[in-house]
Amino acid sequence: GINAEYGEIIKKTNMTTTELLILNLYSINAIIEFSAGITTIIKPRLVFPGLIEHNRGLRPSGIDAARWFGCAIAALGINSFLVHQLANNEPGKRAFGFSMLFYHILVAFFLLLAFFNSSSSKSKLRSLVGSIIHSLMTYFFIQNLFF
């Protein structure tokens, strides 16, 4: 299976787990962003629980905006998949990497703000998990681009 293949790569090249993750960074990013985008398109309230107004139900304009956001995030995932096979020194891959680094920094920051500003434990958990994921992706993009 795939785990055995990665195990062989690690043995042959003496790669650490972190180095292997960085090698597959763009594929991992593609899976995360594409699945988040599709989830947002299909179930916008799952990603943005604030789309429900207190005593008023759904805000249709918020649902539309969330779905547009989902399309953009899914496109980032597709782009990440398309560049994952390029060499790390390819200008297009580096440019995309820097844009993803900027994106992950901002998303982690705003999810952390949402964590501290949220009153519901469900929203706090979502924000915290999202912030951790985007912080890890920030770390891996920094490793990939600068080291």
mmCIF file with all atom_site columns, C-alpha atoms in Angstrom:
data_model
loop_
_atom_site.group_PDB
_atom_site.id
_atom_site.type_symbol
_atom_site.label_atom_id
_atom_site.label_alt_id
_atom_site.label_comp_id
_atom_site.label_asym_id
_atom_site.label_entity_id
_atom_site.label_seq_id
_atom_site.pdbx_PDB_ins_code
_atom_site.Cartn_x
_atom_site.Cartn_y
_atom_site.Cartn_z
_atom_site.occupancy
_atom_site.B_iso_or_equiv
_atom_site.pdbx_formal_charge
_atom_site.auth_seq_id
_atom_site.auth_comp_id
_atom_site.auth_asym_id
_atom_site.auth_atom_id
_atom_site.pdbx_PDB_model_num
ATOM 1   C CA . GLY A 1 1   ? 0.000   0.000  0.000   1.00 0.00 ? 1   GLY A CA 1
ATOM 2   C CA . ILE A 1 2   ? 0.879   3.677  0.025   1.00 0.00 ? 2   ILE A CA 1
ATOM 3   C CA . ASN A 1 3   ? 2.253   3.523  3.587   1.00 0.00 ? 3   ASN A CA 1
ATOM 4   C CA . ALA A 1 4   ? 4.667   0.793  2.556   1.00 0.00 ? 4   ALA A CA 1
ATOM 5   C CA . GLU A 1 5   ? 5.789   2.922  -0.421  1.00 0.00 ? 5   GLU A CA 1
ATOM 6   C CA . TYR A 1 6   ? 6.438   5.912  1.849   1.00 0.00 ? 6   TYR A CA 1
ATOM 7   C CA . GLY A 1 7   ? 8.249   3.633  4.282   1.00 0.00 ? 7   GLY A CA 1
ATOM 8   C CA . GLU A 1 8   ? 10.545  2.503  1.470   1.00 0.00 ? 8   GLU A CA 1
ATOM 9   C CA . ILE A 1 9   ? 11.182  6.122  0.396   1.00 0.00 ? 9   ILE A CA 1
ATOM 10  C CA . ILE A 1 10  ? 12.099  7.042  3.976   1.00 0.00 ? 10  ILE A CA 1
ATOM 11  C CA . LYS A 1 11  ? 14.468  4.051  4.277   1.00 0.00 ? 11  LYS A CA 1
ATOM 12  C CA . LYS A 1 12  ? 16.164  4.689  0.913   1.00 0.00 ? 12  LYS A CA 1
ATOM 13  C CA . THR A 1 13  ? 16.596  8.438  1.329   1.00 0.00 ? 13  THR A CA 1
ATOM 14  C CA . ASN A 1 14  ? 16.867  8.770  5.126   1.00 0.00 ? 14  ASN A CA 1
ATOM 15  C CA . MET A 1 15  ? 14.039  11.330 4.985   1.00 0.00 ? 15  MET A CA 1
ATOM 16  C CA . THR A 1 16  ? 12.330  12.408 8.167   1.00 0.00 ? 16  THR A CA 1
ATOM 17  C CA . THR A 1 17  ? 8.542   12.444 8.408   1.00 0.00 ? 17  THR A CA 1
ATOM 18  C CA . THR A 1 18  ? 8.615   16.253 8.172   1.00 0.00 ? 18  THR A CA 1
ATOM 19  C CA . GLU A 1 19  ? 10.709  16.088 4.994   1.00 0.00 ? 19  GLU A CA 1
ATOM 20  C CA . LEU A 1 20  ? 8.273   13.594 3.497   1.00 0.00 ? 20  LEU A CA 1
ATOM 21  C CA . LEU A 1 21  ? 5.324   15.857 4.390   1.00 0.00 ? 21  LEU A CA 1
ATOM 22  C CA . ILE A 1 22  ? 7.067   18.800 2.749   1.00 0.00 ? 22  ILE A CA 1
ATOM 23  C CA . LEU A 1 23  ? 7.705   16.657 -0.335  1.00 0.00 ? 23  LEU A CA 1
ATOM 24  C CA . ASN A 1 24  ? 3.950   16.043 -0.528  1.00 0.00 ? 24  ASN A CA 1
ATOM 25  C CA . LEU A 1 25  ? 2.980   19.524 0.703   1.00 0.00 ? 25  LEU A CA 1
ATOM 26  C CA . TYR A 1 26  ? 1.148   20.618 -2.419  1.00 0.00 ? 26  TYR A CA 1
ATOM 27  C CA . SER A 1 27  ? -0.803  17.337 -2.591  1.00 0.00 ? 27  SER A CA 1
ATOM 28  C CA . ILE A 1 28  ? -1.805  17.660 1.071   1.00 0.00 ? 28  ILE A CA 1
ATOM 29  C CA . ASN A 1 29  ? -2.752  21.303 0.476   1.00 0.00 ? 29  ASN A CA 1
ATOM 30  C CA . ALA A 1 30  ? -4.806  20.240 -2.569  1.00 0.00 ? 30  ALA A CA 1
ATOM 31  C CA . ILE A 1 31  ? -6.793  17.707 -0.537  1.00 0.00 ? 31  ILE A CA 1
ATOM 32  C CA . ILE A 1 32  ? -7.434  20.125 2.348   1.00 0.00 ? 32  ILE A CA 1
ATOM 33  C CA . GLU A 1 33  ? -8.454  23.108 0.215   1.00 0.00 ? 33  GLU A CA 1
ATOM 34  C CA . PHE A 1 34  ? -10.490 21.190 -2.358  1.00 0.00 ? 34  PHE A CA 1
ATOM 35  C CA . SER A 1 35  ? -12.447 19.288 0.298   1.00 0.00 ? 35  SER A CA 1
ATOM 36  C CA . ALA A 1 36  ? -13.021 22.506 2.306   1.00 0.00 ? 36  ALA A CA 1
ATOM 37  C CA . GLY A 1 37  ? -14.257 24.238 -0.850  1.00 0.00 ? 37  GLY A CA 1
ATOM 38  C CA . ILE A 1 38  ? -16.664 21.448 -1.803  1.00 0.00 ? 38  ILE A CA 1
ATOM 39  C CA . THR A 1 39  ? -17.913 21.215 1.797   1.00 0.00 ? 39  THR A CA 1
ATOM 40  C CA . THR A 1 40  ? -18.575 24.968 1.797   1.00 0.00 ? 40  THR A CA 1
ATOM 41  C CA . ILE A 1 41  ? -20.466 24.759 -1.506  1.00 0.00 ? 41  ILE A CA 1
ATOM 42  C CA . ILE A 1 42  ? -22.640 21.853 -0.332  1.00 0.00 ? 42  ILE A CA 1
ATOM 43  C CA . LYS A 1 43  ? -23.065 22.756 3.352   1.00 0.00 ? 43  LYS A CA 1
ATOM 44  C CA . PRO A 1 44  ? -22.153 26.450 3.864   1.00 0.00 ? 44  PRO A CA 1
ATOM 45  C CA . ARG A 1 45  ? -23.514 26.534 7.439   1.00 0.00 ? 45  ARG A CA 1
ATOM 46  C CA . LEU A 1 46  ? -21.080 23.813 8.480   1.00 0.00 ? 46  LEU A CA 1
ATOM 47  C CA . VAL A 1 47  ? -18.133 26.078 7.652   1.00 0.00 ? 47  VAL A CA 1
ATOM 48  C CA . PHE A 1 48  ? -19.851 29.373 8.519   1.00 0.00 ? 48  PHE A CA 1
ATOM 49  C CA . PRO A 1 49  ? -22.257 28.745 11.412  1.00 0.00 ? 49  PRO A CA 1
ATOM 50  C CA . GLY A 1 50  ? -22.893 32.504 11.665  1.00 0.00 ? 50  GLY A CA 1
ATOM 51  C CA . LEU A 1 51  ? -25.054 32.310 8.532   1.00 0.00 ? 51  LEU A CA 1
ATOM 52  C CA . ILE A 1 52  ? -28.055 31.682 10.776  1.00 0.00 ? 52  ILE A CA 1
ATOM 53  C CA . GLU A 1 53  ? -29.417 34.859 12.338  1.00 0.00 ? 53  GLU A CA 1
ATOM 54  C CA . HIS A 1 54  ? -30.909 34.627 15.789  1.00 0.00 ? 54  HIS A CA 1
ATOM 55  C CA . ASN A 1 55  ? -34.730 34.270 15.463  1.00 0.00 ? 55  ASN A CA 1
ATOM 56  C CA . ARG A 1 56  ? -34.593 35.027 11.712  1.00 0.00 ? 56  ARG A CA 1
ATOM 57  C CA . GLY A 1 57  ? -33.335 31.851 10.086  1.00 0.00 ? 57  GLY A CA 1
ATOM 58  C CA . LEU A 1 58  ? -30.945 31.772 7.177   1.00 0.00 ? 58  LEU A CA 1
ATOM 59  C CA . ARG A 1 59  ? -29.421 34.779 5.464   1.00 0.00 ? 59  ARG A CA 1
ATOM 60  C CA . PRO A 1 60  ? -29.592 33.920 1.722   1.00 0.00 ? 60  PRO A CA 1
ATOM 61  C CA . SER A 1 61  ? -26.959 36.491 0.716   1.00 0.00 ? 61  SER A CA 1
ATOM 62  C CA . GLY A 1 62  ? -24.559 34.965 3.245   1.00 0.00 ? 62  GLY A CA 1
ATOM 63  C CA . ILE A 1 63  ? -25.203 31.489 1.801   1.00 0.00 ? 63  ILE A CA 1
ATOM 64  C CA . ASP A 1 64  ? -24.439 32.798 -1.710  1.00 0.00 ? 64  ASP A CA 1
ATOM 65  C CA . ALA A 1 65  ? -21.236 34.500 -0.530  1.00 0.00 ? 65  ALA A CA 1
ATOM 66  C CA . ALA A 1 66  ? -20.151 31.324 1.277   1.00 0.00 ? 66  ALA A CA 1
ATOM 67  C CA . ARG A 1 67  ? -20.696 29.269 -1.882  1.00 0.00 ? 67  ARG A CA 1
ATOM 68  C CA . TRP A 1 68  ? -18.643 31.735 -3.954  1.00 0.00 ? 68  TRP A CA 1
ATOM 69  C CA . PHE A 1 69  ? -15.932 31.420 -1.301  1.00 0.00 ? 69  PHE A CA 1
ATOM 70  C CA . GLY A 1 70  ? -16.192 27.628 -1.575  1.00 0.00 ? 70  GLY A CA 1
ATOM 71  C CA . CYS A 1 71  ? -15.648 27.833 -5.340  1.00 0.00 ? 71  CYS A CA 1
ATOM 72  C CA . ALA A 1 72  ? -12.498 29.919 -4.828  1.00 0.00 ? 72  ALA A CA 1
ATOM 73  C CA . ILE A 1 73  ? -11.120 27.560 -2.165  1.00 0.00 ? 73  ILE A CA 1
ATOM 74  C CA . ALA A 1 74  ? -11.817 24.500 -4.329  1.00 0.00 ? 74  ALA A CA 1
ATOM 75  C CA . ALA A 1 75  ? -9.951  26.254 -7.176  1.00 0.00 ? 75  ALA A CA 1
ATOM 76  C CA . LEU A 1 76  ? -6.963  26.756 -4.843  1.00 0.00 ? 76  LEU A CA 1
ATOM 77  C CA . GLY A 1 77  ? -7.033  23.030 -4.200  1.00 0.00 ? 77  GLY A CA 1
ATOM 78  C CA . ILE A 1 78  ? -7.067  22.267 -7.918  1.00 0.00 ? 78  ILE A CA 1
ATOM 79  C CA . ASN A 1 79  ? -4.182  24.698 -8.511  1.00 0.00 ? 79  ASN A CA 1
ATOM 80  C CA . SER A 1 80  ? -2.210  23.101 -5.703  1.00 0.00 ? 80  SER A CA 1
ATOM 81  C CA . PHE A 1 81  ? -2.729  19.687 -7.260  1.00 0.00 ? 81  PHE A CA 1
ATOM 82  C CA . LEU A 1 82  ? -1.615  20.978 -10.668 1.00 0.00 ? 82  LEU A CA 1
ATOM 83  C CA . VAL A 1 83  ? 1.650   22.484 -9.355  1.00 0.00 ? 83  VAL A CA 1
ATOM 84  C CA . HIS A 1 84  ? 2.581   19.605 -7.021  1.00 0.00 ? 84  HIS A CA 1
ATOM 85  C CA . GLN A 1 85  ? 4.528   17.807 -9.754  1.00 0.00 ? 85  GLN A CA 1
ATOM 86  C CA . LEU A 1 86  ? 6.671   20.805 -10.673 1.00 0.00 ? 86  LEU A CA 1
ATOM 87  C CA . ALA A 1 87  ? 10.203  21.086 -9.345  1.00 0.00 ? 87  ALA A CA 1
ATOM 88  C CA . ASN A 1 88  ? 10.518  23.255 -6.208  1.00 0.00 ? 88  ASN A CA 1
ATOM 89  C CA . ASN A 1 89  ? 12.663  25.790 -8.058  1.00 0.00 ? 89  ASN A CA 1
ATOM 90  C CA . GLU A 1 90  ? 10.029  26.380 -10.764 1.00 0.00 ? 90  GLU A CA 1
ATOM 91  C CA . PRO A 1 91  ? 9.010   30.072 -10.590 1.00 0.00 ? 91  PRO A CA 1
ATOM 92  C CA . GLY A 1 92  ? 5.299   29.257 -10.889 1.00 0.00 ? 92  GLY A CA 1
ATOM 93  C CA . LYS A 1 93  ? 5.423   26.762 -8.034  1.00 0.00 ? 93  LYS A CA 1
ATOM 94  C CA . ARG A 1 94  ? 7.352   29.174 -5.808  1.00 0.00 ? 94  ARG A CA 1
ATOM 95  C CA . ALA A 1 95  ? 4.931   32.019 -6.599  1.00 0.00 ? 95  ALA A CA 1
ATOM 96  C CA . PHE A 1 96  ? 1.968   29.780 -5.799  1.00 0.00 ? 96  PHE A CA 1
ATOM 97  C CA . GLY A 1 97  ? 3.735   28.624 -2.625  1.00 0.00 ? 97  GLY A CA 1
ATOM 98  C CA . PHE A 1 98  ? 4.198   32.213 -1.441  1.00 0.00 ? 98  PHE A CA 1
ATOM 99  C CA . SER A 1 99  ? 0.539   33.007 -2.118  1.00 0.00 ? 99  SER A CA 1
ATOM 100 C CA . MET A 1 100 ? -0.514  29.896 -0.174  1.00 0.00 ? 100 MET A CA 1
ATOM 101 C CA . LEU A 1 101 ? 1.810   30.869 2.692   1.00 0.00 ? 101 LEU A CA 1
ATOM 102 C CA . PHE A 1 102 ? 0.158   34.314 2.846   1.00 0.00 ? 102 PHE A CA 1
ATOM 103 C CA . TYR A 1 103 ? -3.298  32.700 2.654   1.00 0.00 ? 103 TYR A CA 1
ATOM 104 C CA . HIS A 1 104 ? -2.597  30.213 5.479   1.00 0.00 ? 104 HIS A CA 1
ATOM 105 C CA . ILE A 1 105 ? -1.137  32.933 7.733   1.00 0.00 ? 105 ILE A CA 1
ATOM 106 C CA . LEU A 1 106 ? -4.232  35.115 7.310   1.00 0.00 ? 106 LEU A CA 1
ATOM 107 C CA . VAL A 1 107 ? -6.734  32.286 7.701   1.00 0.00 ? 107 VAL A CA 1
ATOM 108 C CA . ALA A 1 108 ? -4.978  30.986 10.848  1.00 0.00 ? 108 ALA A CA 1
ATOM 109 C CA . PHE A 1 109 ? -4.987  34.512 12.294  1.00 0.00 ? 109 PHE A CA 1
ATOM 110 C CA . PHE A 1 110 ? -8.668  35.161 11.600  1.00 0.00 ? 110 PHE A CA 1
ATOM 111 C CA . LEU A 1 111 ? -9.700  31.732 12.874  1.00 0.00 ? 111 LEU A CA 1
ATOM 112 C CA . LEU A 1 112 ? -7.792  32.443 16.073  1.00 0.00 ? 112 LEU A CA 1
ATOM 113 C CA . LEU A 1 113 ? -9.674  35.746 16.395  1.00 0.00 ? 113 LEU A CA 1
ATOM 114 C CA . ALA A 1 114 ? -12.936 33.875 15.809  1.00 0.00 ? 114 ALA A CA 1
ATOM 115 C CA . PHE A 1 115 ? -11.952 31.434 18.550  1.00 0.00 ? 115 PHE A CA 1
ATOM 116 C CA . PHE A 1 116 ? -11.540 34.240 21.096  1.00 0.00 ? 116 PHE A CA 1
ATOM 117 C CA . ASN A 1 117 ? -14.664 36.110 19.957  1.00 0.00 ? 117 ASN A CA 1
ATOM 118 C CA . SER A 1 118 ? -17.004 33.117 19.823  1.00 0.00 ? 118 SER A CA 1
ATOM 119 C CA . SER A 1 119 ? -19.424 32.341 22.611  1.00 0.00 ? 119 SER A CA 1
ATOM 120 C CA . SER A 1 120 ? -20.460 28.848 21.498  1.00 0.00 ? 120 SER A CA 1
ATOM 121 C CA . SER A 1 121 ? -18.240 25.877 22.308  1.00 0.00 ? 121 SER A CA 1
ATOM 122 C CA . LYS A 1 122 ? -18.965 24.353 18.867  1.00 0.00 ? 122 LYS A CA 1
ATOM 123 C CA . SER A 1 123 ? -17.754 27.497 17.099  1.00 0.00 ? 123 SER A CA 1
ATOM 124 C CA . LYS A 1 124 ? -14.718 27.693 19.391  1.00 0.00 ? 124 LYS A CA 1
ATOM 125 C CA . LEU A 1 125 ? -13.801 24.100 18.527  1.00 0.00 ? 125 LEU A CA 1
ATOM 126 C CA . ARG A 1 126 ? -14.204 24.674 14.766  1.00 0.00 ? 126 ARG A CA 1
ATOM 127 C CA . SER A 1 127 ? -12.118 27.829 14.934  1.00 0.00 ? 127 SER A CA 1
ATOM 128 C CA . LEU A 1 128 ? -9.411  26.190 17.018  1.00 0.00 ? 128 LEU A CA 1
ATOM 129 C CA . VAL A 1 129 ? -9.131  23.118 14.774  1.00 0.00 ? 129 VAL A CA 1
ATOM 130 C CA . GLY A 1 130 ? -9.073  25.306 11.646  1.00 0.00 ? 130 GLY A CA 1
ATOM 131 C CA . SER A 1 131 ? -6.451  27.586 13.148  1.00 0.00 ? 131 SER A CA 1
ATOM 132 C CA . ILE A 1 132 ? -4.250  24.604 14.055  1.00 0.00 ? 132 ILE A CA 1
ATOM 133 C CA . ILE A 1 133 ? -4.538  23.136 10.544  1.00 0.00 ? 133 ILE A CA 1
ATOM 134 C CA . HIS A 1 134 ? -3.694  26.468 8.883   1.00 0.00 ? 134 HIS A CA 1
ATOM 135 C CA . SER A 1 135 ? -0.842  27.099 11.342  1.00 0.00 ? 135 SER A CA 1
ATOM 136 C CA . LEU A 1 136 ? 0.657   23.712 10.471  1.00 0.00 ? 136 LEU A CA 1
ATOM 137 C CA . MET A 1 137 ? 0.295   24.458 6.766   1.00 0.00 ? 137 MET A CA 1
ATOM 138 C CA . THR A 1 138 ? 2.020   27.811 7.381   1.00 0.00 ? 138 THR A CA 1
ATOM 139 C CA . TYR A 1 139 ? 4.910   25.997 9.057   1.00 0.00 ? 139 TYR A CA 1
ATOM 140 C CA . PHE A 1 140 ? 5.252   23.503 6.203   1.00 0.00 ? 140 PHE A CA 1
ATOM 141 C CA . PHE A 1 141 ? 5.119   26.217 3.525   1.00 0.00 ? 141 PHE A CA 1
ATOM 142 C CA . ILE A 1 142 ? 7.804   28.187 5.386   1.00 0.00 ? 142 ILE A CA 1
ATOM 143 C CA . GLN A 1 143 ? 9.938   25.022 5.506   1.00 0.00 ? 143 GLN A CA 1
ATOM 144 C CA . ASN A 1 144 ? 9.352   24.390 1.823   1.00 0.00 ? 144 ASN A CA 1
ATOM 145 C CA . LEU A 1 145 ? 10.051  27.924 0.635   1.00 0.00 ? 145 LEU A CA 1
ATOM 146 C CA . PHE A 1 146 ? 12.933  28.993 2.870   1.00 0.00 ? 146 PHE A CA 1
ATOM 147 C CA . PHE A 1 147 ? 14.829  25.871 3.973   1.00 0.00 ? 147 PHE A CA 1
#
